[in-house]
Coordinates of C-alpha atoms in Angstrom, one line a residue:
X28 CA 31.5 5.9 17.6
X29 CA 29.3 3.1 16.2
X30 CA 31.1 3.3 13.2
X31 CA 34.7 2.7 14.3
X32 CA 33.2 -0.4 16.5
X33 CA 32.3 -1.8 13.3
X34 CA 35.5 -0.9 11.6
X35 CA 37.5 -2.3 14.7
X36 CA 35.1 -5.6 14.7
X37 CA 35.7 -6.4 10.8
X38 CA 39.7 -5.7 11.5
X39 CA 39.3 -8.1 14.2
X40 CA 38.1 -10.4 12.1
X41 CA 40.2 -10.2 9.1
X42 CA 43.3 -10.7 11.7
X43 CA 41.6 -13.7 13.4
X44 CA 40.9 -15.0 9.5
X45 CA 44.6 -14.4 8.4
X46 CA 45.7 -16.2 12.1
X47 CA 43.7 -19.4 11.3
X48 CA 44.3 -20.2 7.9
X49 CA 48.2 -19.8 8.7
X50 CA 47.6 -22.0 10.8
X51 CA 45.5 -24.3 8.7
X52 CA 47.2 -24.6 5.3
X53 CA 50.9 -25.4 5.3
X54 CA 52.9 -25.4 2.2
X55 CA 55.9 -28.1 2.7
X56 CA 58.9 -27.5 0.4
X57 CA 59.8 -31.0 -1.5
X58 CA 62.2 -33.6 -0.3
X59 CA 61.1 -31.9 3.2
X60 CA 58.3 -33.1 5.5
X61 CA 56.8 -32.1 9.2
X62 CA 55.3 -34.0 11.8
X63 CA 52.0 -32.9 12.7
X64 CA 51.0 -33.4 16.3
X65 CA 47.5 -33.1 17.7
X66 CA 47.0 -32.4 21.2
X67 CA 50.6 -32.7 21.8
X68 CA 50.5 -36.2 20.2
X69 CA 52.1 -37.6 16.8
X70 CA 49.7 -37.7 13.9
X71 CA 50.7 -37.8 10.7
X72 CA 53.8 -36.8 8.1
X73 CA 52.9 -33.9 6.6
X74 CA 54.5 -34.5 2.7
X75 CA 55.6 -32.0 0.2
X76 CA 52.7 -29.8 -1.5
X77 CA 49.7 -28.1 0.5
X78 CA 48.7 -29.6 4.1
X79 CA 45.3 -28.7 5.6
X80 CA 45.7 -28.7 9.8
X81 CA 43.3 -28.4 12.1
X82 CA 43.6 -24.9 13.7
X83 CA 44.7 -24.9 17.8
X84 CA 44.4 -28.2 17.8
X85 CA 47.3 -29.5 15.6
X86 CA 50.6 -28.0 15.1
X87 CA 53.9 -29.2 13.1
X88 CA 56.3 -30.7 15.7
X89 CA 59.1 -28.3 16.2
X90 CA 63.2 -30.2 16.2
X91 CA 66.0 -28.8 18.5
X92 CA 69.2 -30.4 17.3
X93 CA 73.1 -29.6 17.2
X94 CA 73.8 -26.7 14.5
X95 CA 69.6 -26.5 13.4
X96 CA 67.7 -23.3 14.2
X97 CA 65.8 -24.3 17.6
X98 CA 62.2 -24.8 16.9
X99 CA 62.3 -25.6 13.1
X100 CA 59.6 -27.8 12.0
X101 CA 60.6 -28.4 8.5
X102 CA 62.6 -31.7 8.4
X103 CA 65.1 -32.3 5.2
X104 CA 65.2 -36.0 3.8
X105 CA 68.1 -35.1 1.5
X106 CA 71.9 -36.3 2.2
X107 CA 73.6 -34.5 4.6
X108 CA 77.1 -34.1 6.1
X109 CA 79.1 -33.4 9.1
X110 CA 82.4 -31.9 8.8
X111 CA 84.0 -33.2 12.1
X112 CA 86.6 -31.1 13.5
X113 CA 90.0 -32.9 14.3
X114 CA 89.6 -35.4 17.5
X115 CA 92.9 -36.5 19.6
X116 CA 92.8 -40.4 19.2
X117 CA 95.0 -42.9 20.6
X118 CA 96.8 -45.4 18.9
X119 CA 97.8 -48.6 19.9
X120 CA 101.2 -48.1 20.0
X121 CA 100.5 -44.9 21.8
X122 CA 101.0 -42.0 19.7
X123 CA 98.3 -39.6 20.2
X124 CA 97.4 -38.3 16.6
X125 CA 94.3 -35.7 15.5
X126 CA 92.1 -36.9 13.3
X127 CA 89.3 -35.0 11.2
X128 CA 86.6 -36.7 9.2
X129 CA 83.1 -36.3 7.2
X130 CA 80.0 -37.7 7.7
X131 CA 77.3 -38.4 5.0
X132 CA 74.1 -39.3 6.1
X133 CA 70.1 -39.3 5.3
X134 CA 66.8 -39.6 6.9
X135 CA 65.1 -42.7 6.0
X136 CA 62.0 -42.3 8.5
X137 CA 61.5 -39.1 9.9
X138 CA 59.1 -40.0 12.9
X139 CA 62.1 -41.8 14.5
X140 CA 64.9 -39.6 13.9
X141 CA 62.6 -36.9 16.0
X142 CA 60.8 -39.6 18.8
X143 CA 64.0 -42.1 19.0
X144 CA 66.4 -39.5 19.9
X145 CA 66.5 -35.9 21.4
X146 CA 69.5 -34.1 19.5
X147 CA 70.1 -36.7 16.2
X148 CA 73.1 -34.3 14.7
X149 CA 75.0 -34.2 18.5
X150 CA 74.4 -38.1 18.4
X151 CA 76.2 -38.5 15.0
X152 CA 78.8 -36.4 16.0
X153 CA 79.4 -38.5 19.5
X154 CA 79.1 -41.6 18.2
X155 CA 81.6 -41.1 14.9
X156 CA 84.4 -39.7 17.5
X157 CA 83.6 -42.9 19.4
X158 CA 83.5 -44.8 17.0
X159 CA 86.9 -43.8 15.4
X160 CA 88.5 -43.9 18.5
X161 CA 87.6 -47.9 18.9
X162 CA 88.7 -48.2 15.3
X163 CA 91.8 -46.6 15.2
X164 CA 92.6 -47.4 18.7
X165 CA 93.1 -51.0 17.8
X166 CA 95.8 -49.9 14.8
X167 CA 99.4 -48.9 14.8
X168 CA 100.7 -45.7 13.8
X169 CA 102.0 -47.1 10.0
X170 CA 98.7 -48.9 9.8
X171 CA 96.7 -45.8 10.7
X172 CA 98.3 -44.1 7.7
X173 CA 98.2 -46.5 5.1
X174 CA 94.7 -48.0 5.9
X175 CA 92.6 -44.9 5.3
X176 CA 89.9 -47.3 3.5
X177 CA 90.0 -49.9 5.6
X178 CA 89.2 -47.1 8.5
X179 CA 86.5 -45.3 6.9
X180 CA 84.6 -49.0 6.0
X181 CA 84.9 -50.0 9.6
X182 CA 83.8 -46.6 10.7
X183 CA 80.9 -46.7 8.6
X184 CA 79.4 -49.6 9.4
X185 CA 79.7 -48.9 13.5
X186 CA 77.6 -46.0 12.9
X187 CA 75.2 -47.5 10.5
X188 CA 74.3 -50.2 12.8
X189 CA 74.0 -48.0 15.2
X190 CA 71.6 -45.1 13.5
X191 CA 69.4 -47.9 12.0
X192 CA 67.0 -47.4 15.3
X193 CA 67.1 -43.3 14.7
X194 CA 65.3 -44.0 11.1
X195 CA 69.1 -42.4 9.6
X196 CA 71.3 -44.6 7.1
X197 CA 75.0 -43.4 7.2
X198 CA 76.3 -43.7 3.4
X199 CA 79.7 -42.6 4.1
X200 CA 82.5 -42.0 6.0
X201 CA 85.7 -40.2 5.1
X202 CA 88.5 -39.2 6.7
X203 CA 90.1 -36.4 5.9
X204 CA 94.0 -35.7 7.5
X205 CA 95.6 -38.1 9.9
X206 CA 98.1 -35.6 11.7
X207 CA 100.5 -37.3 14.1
X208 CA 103.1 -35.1 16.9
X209 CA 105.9 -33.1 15.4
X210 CA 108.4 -35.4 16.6
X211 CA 106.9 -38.3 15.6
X212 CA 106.5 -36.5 12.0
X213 CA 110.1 -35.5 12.0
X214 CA 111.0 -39.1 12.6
X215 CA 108.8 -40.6 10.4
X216 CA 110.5 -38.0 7.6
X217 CA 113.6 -39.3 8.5
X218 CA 112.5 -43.0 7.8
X219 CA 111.0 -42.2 4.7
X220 CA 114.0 -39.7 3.3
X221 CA 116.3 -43.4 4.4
X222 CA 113.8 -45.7 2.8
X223 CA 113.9 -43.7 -0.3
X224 CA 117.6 -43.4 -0.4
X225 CA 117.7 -47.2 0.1
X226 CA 115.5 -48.0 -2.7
X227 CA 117.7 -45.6 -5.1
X228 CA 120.4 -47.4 -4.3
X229 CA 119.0 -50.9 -5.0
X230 CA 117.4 -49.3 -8.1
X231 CA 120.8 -48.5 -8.9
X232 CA 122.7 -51.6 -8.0
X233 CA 119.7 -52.9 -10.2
X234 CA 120.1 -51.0 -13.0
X235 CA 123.8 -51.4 -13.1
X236 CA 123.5 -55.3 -13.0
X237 CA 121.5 -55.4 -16.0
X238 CA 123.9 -53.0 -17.4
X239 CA 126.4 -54.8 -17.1
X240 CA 124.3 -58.4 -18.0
X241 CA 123.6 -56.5 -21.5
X242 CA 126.9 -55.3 -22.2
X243 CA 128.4 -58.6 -21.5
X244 CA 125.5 -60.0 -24.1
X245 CA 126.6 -57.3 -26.8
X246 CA 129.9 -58.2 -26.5
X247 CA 128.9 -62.0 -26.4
X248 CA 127.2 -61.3 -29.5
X249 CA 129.6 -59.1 -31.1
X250 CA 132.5 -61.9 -30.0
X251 CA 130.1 -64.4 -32.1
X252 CA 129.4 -62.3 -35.0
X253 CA 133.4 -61.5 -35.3
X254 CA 133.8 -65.2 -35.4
X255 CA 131.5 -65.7 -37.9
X256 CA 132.8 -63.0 -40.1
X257 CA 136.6 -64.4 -39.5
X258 CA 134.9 -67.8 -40.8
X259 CA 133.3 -66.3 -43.5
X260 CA 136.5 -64.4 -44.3
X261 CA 139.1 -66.9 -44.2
X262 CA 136.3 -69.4 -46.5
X263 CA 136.2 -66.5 -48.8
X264 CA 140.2 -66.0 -48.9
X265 CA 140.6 -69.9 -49.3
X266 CA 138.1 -69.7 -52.0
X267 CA 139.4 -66.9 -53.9
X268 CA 143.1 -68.1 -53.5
X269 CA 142.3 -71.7 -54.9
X270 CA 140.7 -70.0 -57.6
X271 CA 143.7 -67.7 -58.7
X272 CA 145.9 -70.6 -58.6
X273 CA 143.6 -72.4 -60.7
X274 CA 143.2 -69.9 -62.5
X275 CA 147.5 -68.6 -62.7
X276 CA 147.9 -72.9 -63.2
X277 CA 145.4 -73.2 -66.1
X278 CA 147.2 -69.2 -67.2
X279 CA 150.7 -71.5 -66.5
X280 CA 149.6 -74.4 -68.8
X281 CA 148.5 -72.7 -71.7
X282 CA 151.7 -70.8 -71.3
X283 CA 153.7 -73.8 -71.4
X284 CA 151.7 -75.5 -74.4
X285 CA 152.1 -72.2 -76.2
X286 CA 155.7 -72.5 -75.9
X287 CA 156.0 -76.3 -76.3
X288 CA 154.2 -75.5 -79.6
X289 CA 156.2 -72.8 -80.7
X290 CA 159.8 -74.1 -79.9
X291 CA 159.1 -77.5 -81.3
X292 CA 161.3 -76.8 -84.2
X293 CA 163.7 -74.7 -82.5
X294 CA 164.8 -77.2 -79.3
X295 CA 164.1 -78.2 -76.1
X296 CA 161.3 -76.4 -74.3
X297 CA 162.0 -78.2 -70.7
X298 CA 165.4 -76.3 -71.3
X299 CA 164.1 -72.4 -71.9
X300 CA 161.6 -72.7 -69.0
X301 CA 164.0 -73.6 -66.5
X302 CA 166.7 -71.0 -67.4
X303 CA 164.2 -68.7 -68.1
X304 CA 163.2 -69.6 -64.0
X305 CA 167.3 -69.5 -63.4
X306 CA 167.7 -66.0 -64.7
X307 CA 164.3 -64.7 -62.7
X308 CA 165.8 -66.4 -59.6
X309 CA 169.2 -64.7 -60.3
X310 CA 167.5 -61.1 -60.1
X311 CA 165.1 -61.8 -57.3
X312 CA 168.7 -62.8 -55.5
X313 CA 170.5 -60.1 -56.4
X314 CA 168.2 -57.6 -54.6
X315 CA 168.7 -59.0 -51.4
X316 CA 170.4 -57.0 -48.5
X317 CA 173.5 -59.4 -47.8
X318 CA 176.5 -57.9 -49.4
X319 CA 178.6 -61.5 -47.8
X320 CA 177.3 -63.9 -50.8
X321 CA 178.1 -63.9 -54.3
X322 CA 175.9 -65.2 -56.9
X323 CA 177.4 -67.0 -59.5
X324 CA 175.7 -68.0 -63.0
X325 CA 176.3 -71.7 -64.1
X326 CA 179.1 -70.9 -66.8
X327 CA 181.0 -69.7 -64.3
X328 CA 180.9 -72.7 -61.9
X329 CA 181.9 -75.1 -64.7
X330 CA 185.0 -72.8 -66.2
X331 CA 186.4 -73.0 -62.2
X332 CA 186.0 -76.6 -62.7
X333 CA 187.9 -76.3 -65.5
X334 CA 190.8 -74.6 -63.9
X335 CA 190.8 -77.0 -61.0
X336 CA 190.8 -80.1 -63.7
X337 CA 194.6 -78.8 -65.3
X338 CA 195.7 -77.9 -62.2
X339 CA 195.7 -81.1 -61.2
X340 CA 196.8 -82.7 -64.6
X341 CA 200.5 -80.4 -64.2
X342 CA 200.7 -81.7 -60.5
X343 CA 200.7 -85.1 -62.2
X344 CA 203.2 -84.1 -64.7
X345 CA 205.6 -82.7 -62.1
X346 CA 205.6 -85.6 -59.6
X347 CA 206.5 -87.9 -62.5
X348 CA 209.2 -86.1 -64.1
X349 CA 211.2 -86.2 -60.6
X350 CA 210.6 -90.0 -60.6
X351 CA 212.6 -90.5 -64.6
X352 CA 215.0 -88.5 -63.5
X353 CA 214.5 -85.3 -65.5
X354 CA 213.8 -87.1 -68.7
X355 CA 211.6 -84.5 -69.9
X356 CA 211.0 -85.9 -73.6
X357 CA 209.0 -89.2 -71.9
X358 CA 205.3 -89.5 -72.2
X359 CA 203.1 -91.0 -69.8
X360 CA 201.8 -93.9 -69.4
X361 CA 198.4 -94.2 -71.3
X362 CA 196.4 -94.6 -68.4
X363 CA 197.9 -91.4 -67.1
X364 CA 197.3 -89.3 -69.6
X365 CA 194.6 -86.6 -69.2
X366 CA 192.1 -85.8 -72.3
X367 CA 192.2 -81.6 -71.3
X368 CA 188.4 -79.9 -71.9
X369 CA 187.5 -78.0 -74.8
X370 CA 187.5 -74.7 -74.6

């Protein structure tokens, strides 16, 4: 009986032991501190590494806030966030629109973020749906939509200011979906399908305009370079026509002094040119289309002259036989007698 007193007197013991020194040491995760309170009143931060307490007399100070286990002593410095659920808010031009953000924030000074406030993670939460509420209250609809950084900026700064006495700095604030009434989305679709078809139509007028500004370039340019190669041409055709008839008058020349030189013995040369011109002329007339003229050579003229030339000489010869009275064996008169051609 003795013996199990001892036995139950050294397990008494050993339990009391193991109760004291779990009470005494605490080993503090890093980037994580606890508050140690003696007699129910703040004493010191208990860092990262292995704390020594005082048993029964101080224990680490215990945090009930929003979405933390109740009781937990362990406080994290690290950045945090809170993913806020979507909250109706009211714009100024009074569309009621739902609106979901996130919070990132950190402890800067842990002994105010327990003594300055009960519940620091339900204040942060209060305090950003206020806070955007104020903001976006005092913005349209459009603006609301189109001024997510300007929101977020203004939003983070309310609740910075305002955490600063709750030892937490707020290092950002981002929200997430801006979701306005079905109707009021429907509408707003609407606008934007119209807007969109209006600026495919300017962007169609546009491109047409310039379209039509570089065609009518091109064929500005075109226009020009025609001209120029018209100018070009007709200077080349000049150019190359007064060269062949320099060069057919210089061929002409030397044709002529060849002849000159070879019917110097043999008669005039002025003569065979321009009959041997005469006879070309009488060919290139002959193949013409009008069957009405008649083309005559010279030797032909001059024998009708001829004929023309007696005839007249026997009217003569008539009218004065009539006048003598027959006398057919009387001459004329010498200035009426008529030398007849040869031949």
């Amino acid at each position: 009986m003795a013996e199990f007193g001892v036995l139950f007197f050294f397990l008494f013991i050993a339990v009391a032991t193991l109760v004291v020194a779990a009470k005494t040491i605490k080993i503090v995760p890093q980037a994580t501190v606890m508050l140690i309170e003696r007699l129910g009143r703040f004493n010191r931060v208990a860092t990262s590494g292995l704390n020594i307490i005082v048993p029964f007399l101080d224990k680490p100070r215990g945090v009930y806030w929003t979405n933390v286990r109740p009781g937990l002593a362990s406080i994290d410095l690290r950045e945090q966030y809170i993913d806020m659920p979507p909250q109706p808010v009211i714009t100024r031009d009074n569309v009621t629109i739902h609106v979901d953000s996130v919070v990132y924030w950190q402890i800067t000074d842990p002994t105010r973020a327990v003594y300055e406030v009960a519940d620091l993670v339900g204040s942060l939460v209060q305090l950003t749906i206020t806070g955007m509420r104020a903001v976006m209250g005092d913005m349209d609809l459009d603006h609301t939509l189109s001024s997510r950084d300007q929101i977020n900026s203004k939003l983070r700064i309310i609740l910075d200011e305002a955490t600063d006495k709750w030892g937490v700095k707020v290092t950002r604030v981002d929200v997430k979906n801006i979701t306005p009434p079905e109707d009021v989305r429907l509408t707003m679709e609407k606008q934007m399908t119209a807007e969109r078809n209006r600026r495919a139509l300017v962007l169609q007028a546009e491109g047409d305009k310039q379209a039509a500004i570089t065609r009518a370039e091109g064929e500005k340019q075109a226009a020009v370079t025609r001209a120029e190669g018209e100018k070009q041409s007709s200077i080349l055709a000049a150019e190359g026509a007064a060269m062949a008839r320099l060069r057919n008058a210089e061929a002409e020349a030397e044709a002529i002094a060849q002849v000159s030189r070879v019917m110097l013995d043999h008669g005039n040369p002025a003569q065979y040119l321009i009959t041997q011109r005469y006879i070309e002329s009488l060919k290139e007339m002959s193949r013409g289309q009008n069957s009405k003229v008649i083309f005559m050579p010279v030797e032909t003229s001059a024998m009708l002259a001829s004929v023309g030339v007696i005839k007249e000489m026997f009217a003569e010869t008539g009218e004065k036989r009539a006048e003598g009275g027959g006398g057919g064996g009387q001459q004329l008169p010498p200035g009426r007698q008529r030398q007849l051609p040869n031949g």
